[in-house]
Amino acid sequence: GGGVGGGGGGAGVFFLMVRRPPRSTLFPYTTLFRSRRERKMDFRTEAKKFFTDAYYVAIEEASPEVSLKMNLRVKGDKIQLGSEWLSLHDIGKIWVIGFGKASAAMAEVTENILGDLIHDGVVVTKYEHAVPLKKIKIFEAAHPVPDENGVRATRQIIELLEKTGGKDLVIALISGGGSALMVHTRAGISLKDKQDITNLLLRKGVPIEKMNVVRKHLSAVKGGRLARLALPARVVSFIISDVIGDKPASIASGATTPDPSDFAGAEEILKDYKIWPELSPALRQWFLNQRKNPAAETPKPGDPLFSKVKNIIVANNQKALLAVKELAHRNGWEPLVLSSSVQGEAGEIARFYGAIAREIRLSGQPLPPPACIIAGGETTVTVTGDGKGGRNTEMVLAVLKDLAGLGDAAFFSVGTDGTDGPTDAAGAFGFSDSLNRAASLGLQWKGFLKNNDSYSFFKKIDDLFSPGASGTNVIDIQVLLIR
């Protein structure tokens, strides 16, 4: 997703687990003679292993290796594009473009499938997410705040699209993060203007869908404009969704989809989140001028340019949740998929998970132990401090107070792209004894939470989860365990 304060995109997966497995299956007979502290250590190990396994199961289900191969194949003289098969004889040149955190991994799979059928290609991904490619040029750029490398990479994409013909096929590989990585500002807007507005959107905790409404109207390539640049070629976009509801118009700011939003809506968002007064007078006037010019608007639903465009969602949060549900079954848990649409302030959502945990412990609702409650979505953080962290580590830190006193209890929150905000961690593990462990080190958790410094807190107690870039992005995973 976005940085500490925003989404971006980055879907999430939430796990609430309550379990009392047969001792014979998990513990040797010596468990009966172990101390209470030693039994808690066993629970910590078991919980961390399940959380880690769940993360990788979700990642595999959402990976380009799995999801893209189900939608892009070559068989004889035919090519599969989603549910459609076309004759290669009816296609001129095949061009590949891509933008987003998963675009490099998607490009690698595309090269393996199409090989020399690819005429040329350009993709841009986040720093340290590149992979070796043969036919497709790859660029790295900044996320969540755009930089000059993103501008250069986008210029290469535009120059490629200018070469396409009427019989050609453009394959667009799109994933979360594309809003920041593909950068081509409109006349009257500078890169610094866009960086400043992005920072404000992030700090104010603006949800990703609303962030992208604003970003579309600052861009010359988002909000369907990239599809216009690709004309007269056919465009097929393979999309890994990192937004709730899987709306193509919101994923990576909908570069190849009609845009139902408008300048008036973008201005309203800036005003609702108290960003409008912080813009320069020149920027405010620019927005007002665009509202008066119908030609400045993004292409809308019904525009004939989209008759040659097909957008296909190949992976999303829901598929990841179902993969985790299957894993829970195999490991003896009784799972319940709660939702793939959880959103709101990370701290407030954490208290909701804490309430569920207490209810399971007290009444066995909504599932009695052993139980695994799974959910997904994307939260935000309204930043007021100057610490380091992301929405996942912030959520885990915020739930620790509710876990205290619940016995064997644990909570896990992690970003499926492998990173959490502007940090090298993807998330963190929290346990019912985390606050006691922190106190023994002289750490006051309230201060870390108030300063939005969750990363530092979990680093000090050695409960960060840092798997590295995953190659995909379907939001976040959270798990709450009570045994």
Coordinates of C-alpha atoms in Angstrom, one line a residue:
G1 CA 0.0 0.0 0.0
G2 CA 0.9 3.5 0.7
G3 CA 3.3 4.6 3.4
V4 CA 2.6 4.6 7.1
G5 CA -0.5 6.6 6.7
G6 CA -2.0 5.2 3.6
G7 CA -2.9 2.2 1.6
G8 CA -1.6 1.5 -1.7
G9 CA -1.3 -0.5 -2.7
G10 CA -0.6 -2.9 -0.8
A11 CA -5.0 -6.5 0.6
G12 CA -4.8 -7.9 4.0
V13 CA -5.5 -11.1 5.6
F14 CA -6.6 -11.4 9.2
F15 CA -6.4 -14.5 11.4
L16 CA -8.0 -14.9 14.7
M17 CA -7.1 -18.4 16.1
V18 CA -8.2 -20.1 19.2
R19 CA -6.9 -23.6 19.6
R20 CA -6.8 -26.5 22.1
P21 CA -5.2 -29.4 20.1
P22 CA -4.7 -32.9 21.5
R23 CA -1.6 -32.8 23.6
S24 CA -0.5 -36.1 22.0
T25 CA -0.2 -34.4 18.6
L26 CA 1.8 -31.4 19.6
F27 CA 3.5 -32.0 22.9
P28 CA 5.5 -34.9 24.2
Y29 CA 4.5 -36.4 27.5
T30 CA 7.1 -34.2 29.3
T31 CA 4.7 -31.2 28.8
L32 CA 2.9 -32.3 31.9
F33 CA 6.0 -31.6 33.9
R34 CA 7.1 -28.4 32.3
S35 CA 6.8 -25.0 33.9
R36 CA 4.0 -22.6 32.8
R37 CA 6.7 -20.3 31.2
E38 CA 8.1 -23.2 29.2
R39 CA 4.6 -24.1 27.9
K40 CA 4.1 -20.5 26.8
M41 CA 7.4 -20.7 24.8
D42 CA 6.0 -23.8 23.1
F43 CA 2.9 -21.8 22.2
R44 CA 5.0 -18.9 20.9
T45 CA 6.9 -21.3 18.6
E46 CA 3.7 -23.0 17.4
A47 CA 1.9 -19.7 16.7
K48 CA 4.8 -18.2 14.9
K49 CA 5.2 -21.3 12.7
F50 CA 1.5 -21.2 11.8
F51 CA 1.5 -17.5 11.1
T52 CA 4.6 -17.8 8.9
D53 CA 3.1 -20.8 7.0
A54 CA -0.1 -18.9 6.5
Y55 CA 1.8 -16.0 5.0
Y56 CA 3.6 -18.1 2.5
V57 CA 0.5 -20.1 1.6
A58 CA -1.3 -16.8 0.9
I59 CA 1.7 -15.5 -1.1
E60 CA 1.8 -18.7 -3.2
E61 CA -1.9 -18.4 -4.1
A62 CA -1.5 -14.8 -5.1
S63 CA 1.8 -15.2 -6.9
P64 CA 2.2 -14.5 -10.6
E65 CA 3.6 -18.0 -11.0
V66 CA 0.2 -19.4 -10.0
S67 CA -2.3 -16.7 -10.9
L68 CA -0.9 -15.5 -14.2
K69 CA -0.3 -18.9 -15.6
M70 CA -4.0 -19.6 -15.2
N71 CA -4.8 -16.7 -17.5
L72 CA -2.0 -16.5 -20.0
R73 CA -1.0 -19.5 -22.1
V74 CA 0.2 -20.4 -25.6
K75 CA -1.0 -23.6 -27.2
G76 CA -0.1 -24.2 -30.8
D77 CA -1.0 -21.1 -32.8
K78 CA -3.3 -19.8 -30.2
I79 CA -2.9 -17.6 -27.1
Q80 CA -5.1 -17.6 -24.0
L81 CA -6.0 -14.1 -22.6
G82 CA -8.2 -14.8 -19.6
S83 CA -11.3 -16.7 -20.8
E84 CA -10.6 -15.9 -24.4
W85 CA -8.4 -17.7 -27.0
L86 CA -7.0 -15.8 -30.0
S87 CA -5.1 -16.9 -33.1
L88 CA -1.6 -15.7 -33.1
H89 CA -2.0 -15.1 -36.9
D90 CA -4.5 -12.4 -36.1
I91 CA -2.1 -10.5 -33.8
G92 CA 0.7 -8.3 -35.0
K93 CA 3.5 -7.5 -32.5
I94 CA 3.1 -8.3 -28.8
W95 CA 4.3 -5.5 -26.4
V96 CA 4.5 -5.8 -22.6
I97 CA 4.3 -3.0 -20.1
G98 CA 4.0 -3.2 -16.4
F99 CA 3.9 -1.1 -13.2
G100 CA 3.6 -2.0 -9.5
K101 CA 5.4 -3.9 -6.8
A102 CA 4.6 -7.3 -8.5
S103 CA 5.2 -6.2 -12.1
A104 CA 8.8 -7.6 -12.2
A105 CA 7.7 -11.0 -11.0
M106 CA 4.7 -10.9 -13.4
A107 CA 7.1 -9.9 -16.3
E108 CA 9.3 -12.9 -15.5
V109 CA 6.4 -15.3 -15.7
T110 CA 5.2 -13.6 -18.9
E111 CA 8.6 -14.0 -20.5
N112 CA 8.7 -17.7 -19.6
I113 CA 5.3 -18.2 -21.3
L114 CA 5.6 -16.0 -24.4
G115 CA 9.4 -16.1 -25.0
D116 CA 10.3 -14.7 -28.4
L117 CA 6.7 -13.8 -29.1
I118 CA 7.4 -10.6 -27.1
H119 CA 8.5 -7.8 -29.4
D120 CA 9.5 -5.4 -26.7
G121 CA 8.6 -4.4 -23.1
V122 CA 9.1 -2.1 -20.2
V123 CA 8.1 -2.5 -16.6
V124 CA 8.7 -0.4 -13.5
T125 CA 8.8 -1.8 -9.9
K126 CA 9.8 -0.7 -6.5
Y127 CA 13.5 -0.5 -5.5
E128 CA 14.9 -4.0 -4.6
H129 CA 12.0 -5.7 -6.4
A130 CA 13.7 -6.2 -9.7
V131 CA 14.4 -9.7 -11.2
P132 CA 16.6 -10.6 -14.2
L133 CA 14.7 -10.3 -17.5
K134 CA 15.6 -11.2 -21.1
K135 CA 13.2 -9.4 -23.4
I136 CA 11.6 -6.8 -21.1
K137 CA 13.5 -3.8 -19.8
I138 CA 13.1 -3.2 -16.1
F139 CA 13.3 0.0 -14.0
E140 CA 13.2 0.5 -10.3
A141 CA 11.6 3.6 -8.7
A142 CA 10.4 4.9 -5.3
H143 CA 7.3 4.0 -3.5
P144 CA 5.0 5.3 -1.9
V145 CA 6.3 8.8 -2.8
P146 CA 7.3 9.0 -6.5
D147 CA 10.7 10.0 -7.7
E148 CA 12.6 10.9 -10.9
N149 CA 13.3 7.3 -11.8
G150 CA 9.6 6.7 -12.0
V151 CA 9.3 9.6 -14.4
R152 CA 12.1 8.2 -16.6
A153 CA 10.5 4.7 -16.6
T154 CA 7.1 6.0 -17.5
R155 CA 8.6 8.0 -20.3
Q156 CA 10.0 4.7 -21.7
I157 CA 6.5 3.1 -21.4
I158 CA 4.9 6.0 -23.3
E159 CA 7.6 5.8 -26.1
L160 CA 6.9 2.1 -26.4
L161 CA 3.1 2.7 -26.8
E162 CA 3.7 5.3 -29.5
K163 CA 5.1 2.5 -31.7
T164 CA 2.1 0.2 -31.5
G165 CA -0.2 -0.6 -34.5
G166 CA -3.8 -1.5 -35.0
K167 CA -3.2 -5.3 -35.0
D168 CA -0.8 -5.3 -32.1
L169 CA -1.4 -6.6 -28.6
V170 CA -0.3 -4.7 -25.5
I171 CA -0.2 -6.9 -22.4
A172 CA -0.2 -4.7 -19.3
L173 CA 1.0 -6.2 -16.0
I174 CA -0.6 -4.2 -13.2
S175 CA -0.3 -4.5 -9.4
G176 CA -0.5 -2.4 -6.3
G177 CA 2.1 0.3 -6.0
G178 CA 1.6 1.3 -9.6
S179 CA 0.2 4.7 -8.6
A180 CA 3.5 5.8 -7.2
L181 CA 5.8 4.0 -9.6
M182 CA 4.2 5.2 -12.9
V183 CA 4.7 8.9 -12.9
H184 CA 3.8 11.4 -15.7
T185 CA 2.4 14.6 -14.4
R186 CA 0.0 16.8 -16.3
A187 CA 0.9 20.3 -17.5
G188 CA 1.0 22.7 -14.7
I189 CA 2.0 20.0 -12.1
S190 CA 5.6 19.3 -11.1
L191 CA 7.1 16.1 -9.7
K192 CA 7.6 18.1 -6.4
D193 CA 3.9 19.0 -6.4
K194 CA 3.0 15.4 -6.7
Q195 CA 5.5 14.4 -4.0
D196 CA 4.1 17.0 -1.6
I197 CA 0.5 16.0 -2.2
T198 CA 1.3 12.3 -1.8
N199 CA 3.1 12.9 1.5
L200 CA 0.0 14.9 2.8
L201 CA -2.3 12.1 1.7
L202 CA -0.2 9.5 3.5
R203 CA 0.1 11.5 6.7
K204 CA -3.6 12.2 6.9
G205 CA -4.5 8.5 6.6
V206 CA -6.5 8.9 3.4
P207 CA -7.8 5.5 2.3
I208 CA -6.2 4.1 -0.9
E209 CA -9.3 4.4 -3.1
K210 CA -9.6 8.1 -2.2
M211 CA -5.9 8.6 -2.6
N212 CA -6.1 7.3 -6.1
V213 CA -9.0 9.6 -7.0
V214 CA -6.6 12.5 -6.4
R215 CA -3.6 10.9 -8.0
K216 CA -5.6 10.1 -11.2
H217 CA -6.3 13.8 -11.7
L218 CA -2.7 14.8 -11.3
S219 CA -1.5 12.3 -13.9
A220 CA -1.3 12.1 -17.7
V221 CA -1.3 8.3 -17.7
K222 CA -3.7 7.2 -14.9
G223 CA -7.5 7.1 -14.8
G224 CA -7.7 5.4 -18.2
R225 CA -5.3 7.7 -20.0
L226 CA -2.7 4.9 -20.6
A227 CA -5.3 3.0 -22.6
R228 CA -5.8 6.1 -24.8
L229 CA -2.0 6.2 -25.4
A230 CA -2.0 2.6 -26.5
L231 CA -4.6 3.1 -29.3
P232 CA -5.0 1.7 -31.9
A233 CA -3.6 -1.5 -30.3
R234 CA -5.6 -4.0 -28.3
V235 CA -4.9 -3.9 -24.6
V236 CA -5.2 -6.8 -22.2
S237 CA -4.4 -6.0 -18.5
F238 CA -3.6 -8.7 -16.0
I239 CA -4.2 -7.3 -12.6
I240 CA -3.2 -8.4 -9.1
S241 CA -5.7 -6.6 -6.9
D242 CA -4.5 -4.7 -3.7
V243 CA -7.8 -2.9 -3.0
I244 CA -11.0 -3.9 -1.2
G245 CA -13.7 -4.9 -3.7
D246 CA -11.2 -5.5 -6.5
K247 CA -12.3 -2.4 -8.5
P248 CA -10.0 -2.1 -11.5
A249 CA -10.5 1.7 -11.5
S250 CA -8.9 1.9 -8.1
I251 CA -6.0 -0.6 -8.6
A252 CA -2.8 1.4 -9.5
S253 CA -5.1 4.3 -10.2
G254 CA -6.9 2.5 -13.0
A255 CA -4.5 3.3 -15.9
T256 CA -6.4 1.1 -18.4
T257 CA -10.0 1.4 -17.0
P258 CA -12.7 4.1 -17.3
D259 CA -12.7 6.5 -14.4
P260 CA -16.0 7.3 -12.7
S261 CA -14.4 10.0 -10.5
D262 CA -13.9 13.6 -11.4
F263 CA -12.0 16.8 -10.5
A264 CA -14.8 17.9 -8.2
G265 CA -14.5 14.7 -6.2
A266 CA -10.7 15.0 -6.0
E267 CA -11.0 18.5 -4.6
E268 CA -13.7 17.4 -2.1
I269 CA -11.3 14.7 -0.8
L270 CA -8.5 17.2 -0.3
K271 CA -10.9 19.4 1.6
D272 CA -12.4 16.6 3.7
Y273 CA -9.0 15.6 5.0
K274 CA -7.9 19.2 5.6
I275 CA -5.2 19.0 2.8
W276 CA -6.7 21.7 0.6
P277 CA -5.5 24.6 2.9
E278 CA -2.0 23.2 2.9
L279 CA -1.7 23.4 -0.9
S280 CA 0.0 26.3 -2.5
P281 CA -2.3 29.0 -4.0
A282 CA -1.0 28.0 -7.5
L283 CA -2.0 24.4 -6.9
R284 CA -5.4 25.3 -5.7
Q285 CA -5.9 27.5 -8.7
W286 CA -4.8 24.7 -11.0
F287 CA -7.5 22.4 -9.6
L288 CA -10.1 25.1 -10.1
N289 CA -9.0 25.7 -13.7
Q290 CA -9.3 21.9 -14.4
R291 CA -12.8 21.8 -13.1
K292 CA -13.8 24.4 -15.6
N293 CA -12.3 22.5 -18.6
P294 CA -14.3 19.3 -19.6
A295 CA -11.4 18.3 -21.9
A296 CA -9.1 18.0 -18.8
E297 CA -11.2 15.1 -17.3
T298 CA -10.2 11.5 -17.4
P299 CA -12.1 9.2 -19.9
K300 CA -15.4 7.9 -18.4
P301 CA -17.4 4.7 -18.6
G302 CA -18.9 4.4 -22.1
D303 CA -15.9 6.0 -23.9
P304 CA -15.4 4.0 -27.1
L305 CA -11.7 3.9 -26.5
F306 CA -12.3 1.0 -24.0
S307 CA -13.8 -1.2 -26.7
K308 CA -10.3 -2.6 -27.4
V309 CA -9.4 -2.9 -23.7
K310 CA -9.9 -6.0 -21.4
N311 CA -9.1 -5.9 -17.7
I312 CA -8.7 -9.2 -15.9
I313 CA -8.2 -9.7 -12.1
V314 CA -5.9 -12.7 -11.7
A315 CA -5.3 -12.6 -7.9
N316 CA -6.9 -10.9 -4.9
N317 CA -7.3 -11.1 -1.2
Q318 CA -10.2 -13.4 -1.1
K319 CA -8.2 -16.2 -2.9
A320 CA -5.4 -15.7 -0.4
L321 CA -7.9 -16.1 2.5
L322 CA -9.3 -19.3 1.1
A323 CA -5.8 -20.7 0.8
V324 CA -5.2 -19.9 4.5
K325 CA -8.6 -21.5 5.4
E326 CA -7.4 -24.7 3.7
L327 CA -4.1 -24.6 5.6
A328 CA -6.0 -24.2 8.9
H329 CA -8.1 -27.3 8.2
R330 CA -5.0 -29.3 7.4
N331 CA -3.5 -28.2 10.8
G332 CA -6.5 -29.1 12.9
W333 CA -8.1 -25.7 13.3
E334 CA -11.8 -24.9 12.7
P335 CA -11.5 -21.8 10.5
L336 CA -14.1 -19.1 9.7
V337 CA -13.5 -16.5 6.9
L338 CA -14.8 -13.4 8.5
S339 CA -14.2 -10.7 5.8
S340 CA -12.0 -9.6 2.9
S341 CA -13.1 -6.0 3.4
V342 CA -11.8 -4.9 6.7
Q343 CA -10.8 -1.2 6.7
G344 CA -10.4 1.8 9.0
E345 CA -7.8 3.1 11.4
A346 CA -5.4 0.4 12.4
G347 CA -5.7 1.2 16.1
E348 CA -9.5 1.0 16.0
I349 CA -9.5 -2.3 14.0
A350 CA -7.0 -3.7 16.6
R351 CA -9.5 -3.1 19.4
F352 CA -12.2 -4.9 17.3
Y353 CA -9.9 -8.0 17.0
G354 CA -9.2 -7.7 20.7
A355 CA -12.9 -7.8 21.4
I356 CA -13.3 -11.0 19.3
A357 CA -10.4 -12.6 21.2
R358 CA -12.0 -11.9 24.6
E359 CA -15.4 -13.1 23.4
I360 CA -13.9 -16.4 22.2
R361 CA -12.1 -16.8 25.5
L362 CA -15.3 -15.9 27.5
S363 CA -18.1 -17.5 25.6
G364 CA -16.7 -19.5 22.7
Q365 CA -18.3 -17.2 20.1
P366 CA -18.2 -16.9 17.1
L367 CA -16.3 -20.2 17.3
P368 CA -15.2 -22.2 20.3
P369 CA -11.6 -23.3 20.6
P370 CA -9.9 -24.6 18.6
A371 CA -10.8 -21.8 16.1
C372 CA -9.2 -19.8 13.3
I373 CA -11.0 -16.7 12.3
I374 CA -9.6 -15.3 9.0
A375 CA -10.2 -11.9 7.5
G376 CA -8.6 -9.4 5.1
G377 CA -8.6 -5.8 4.1
E378 CA -6.5 -2.7 4.4
T379 CA -6.2 -0.2 7.2
T380 CA -4.7 3.3 7.5
V381 CA -2.8 5.2 10.1
T382 CA -3.3 8.9 10.8
V383 CA 0.3 9.9 11.7
T384 CA 0.8 12.2 14.6
G385 CA 4.3 11.2 15.8
D386 CA 7.7 11.0 14.1
G387 CA 8.5 7.3 14.7
K388 CA 8.9 4.5 12.2
G389 CA 6.4 1.9 11.3
G390 CA 3.5 0.8 9.1
R391 CA -0.2 -0.1 9.4
N392 CA 0.6 -3.7 10.3
T393 CA 3.1 -3.2 13.1
E394 CA 0.9 -0.4 14.4
M395 CA -2.1 -2.7 14.5
V396 CA -0.2 -5.4 16.4
L397 CA 1.1 -2.9 18.9
A398 CA -2.4 -1.5 19.4
V399 CA -3.9 -5.0 20.2
L400 CA -1.4 -6.0 22.8
K401 CA -3.3 -4.4 25.7
D402 CA -6.4 -6.5 24.8
L403 CA -4.4 -9.7 24.6
A404 CA -2.9 -9.3 28.1
G405 CA -4.5 -11.7 30.5
L406 CA -5.9 -14.0 27.9
G407 CA -3.4 -16.8 28.5
D408 CA -2.0 -18.3 25.3
A409 CA -2.9 -15.6 22.9
A410 CA -1.1 -14.2 19.8
F411 CA -1.8 -11.7 17.0
F412 CA -0.1 -11.4 13.6
S413 CA -0.4 -8.7 11.0
V414 CA 1.6 -8.6 7.8
G415 CA 1.7 -7.0 4.3
T416 CA 1.5 -9.5 1.5
D417 CA 4.0 -7.5 -0.6
G418 CA 6.7 -8.2 2.0
T419 CA 7.0 -4.7 3.3
D420 CA 5.0 -2.5 5.8
G421 CA 5.0 1.2 5.0
P422 CA 8.5 2.7 4.7
T423 CA 10.2 -0.2 6.6
D424 CA 12.1 -3.4 5.8
A425 CA 9.6 -5.4 7.9
A426 CA 6.4 -6.8 6.6
G427 CA 4.7 -6.9 10.0
A428 CA 5.0 -8.2 13.5
F429 CA 4.0 -10.9 16.0
G430 CA 2.2 -10.0 19.3
F431 CA 1.6 -12.2 22.3
S432 CA -0.3 -11.9 25.6
D433 CA 3.0 -11.6 27.4
S434 CA 4.5 -9.0 25.0
L435 CA 3.8 -6.1 27.3
N436 CA 5.5 -7.8 30.2
R437 CA 8.5 -8.7 28.1
A438 CA 8.7 -5.1 26.9
A439 CA 8.4 -3.8 30.5
S440 CA 11.3 -6.1 31.6
L441 CA 13.4 -4.2 29.0
G442 CA 12.3 -0.9 30.2
L443 CA 10.0 -0.2 27.3
Q444 CA 6.7 1.7 27.6
W445 CA 4.4 0.6 24.8
K446 CA 2.1 3.6 25.1
G447 CA 4.9 6.0 24.2
F448 CA 5.8 3.9 21.1
L449 CA 2.2 3.8 20.0
K450 CA 1.7 7.6 20.5
N451 CA 4.8 8.3 18.5
N452 CA 3.8 5.9 15.7
D453 CA 7.1 4.0 16.4
S454 CA 5.8 0.4 16.3
Y455 CA 8.7 -0.8 14.2
S456 CA 11.2 0.2 16.9
F457 CA 9.1 -1.5 19.6
F458 CA 9.0 -4.9 17.9
K459 CA 12.6 -4.7 16.8
K460 CA 13.6 -4.3 20.5
I461 CA 11.6 -7.3 21.6
D462 CA 12.6 -9.3 18.5
D463 CA 9.1 -9.9 17.1
L464 CA 9.4 -8.2 13.7
F465 CA 8.6 -10.3 10.6
S466 CA 10.8 -9.5 7.7
P467 CA 10.5 -12.0 4.8
G468 CA 11.6 -9.6 2.0
A469 CA 9.8 -8.7 -1.2
S470 CA 7.1 -11.4 -2.0
G471 CA 6.6 -10.7 -5.7
T472 CA 2.9 -10.0 -5.3
N473 CA 0.6 -7.7 -3.4
V474 CA -2.9 -8.5 -2.2
I475 CA -3.0 -6.4 0.9
D476 CA -2.4 -7.6 4.5
I477 CA -2.6 -10.7 6.7
Q478 CA -3.6 -10.6 10.4
V479 CA -4.0 -13.5 12.8
L480 CA -5.2 -13.6 16.4
L481 CA -4.6 -16.9 18.3
I482 CA -6.0 -18.0 21.5
R483 CA -5.6 -21.6 22.8

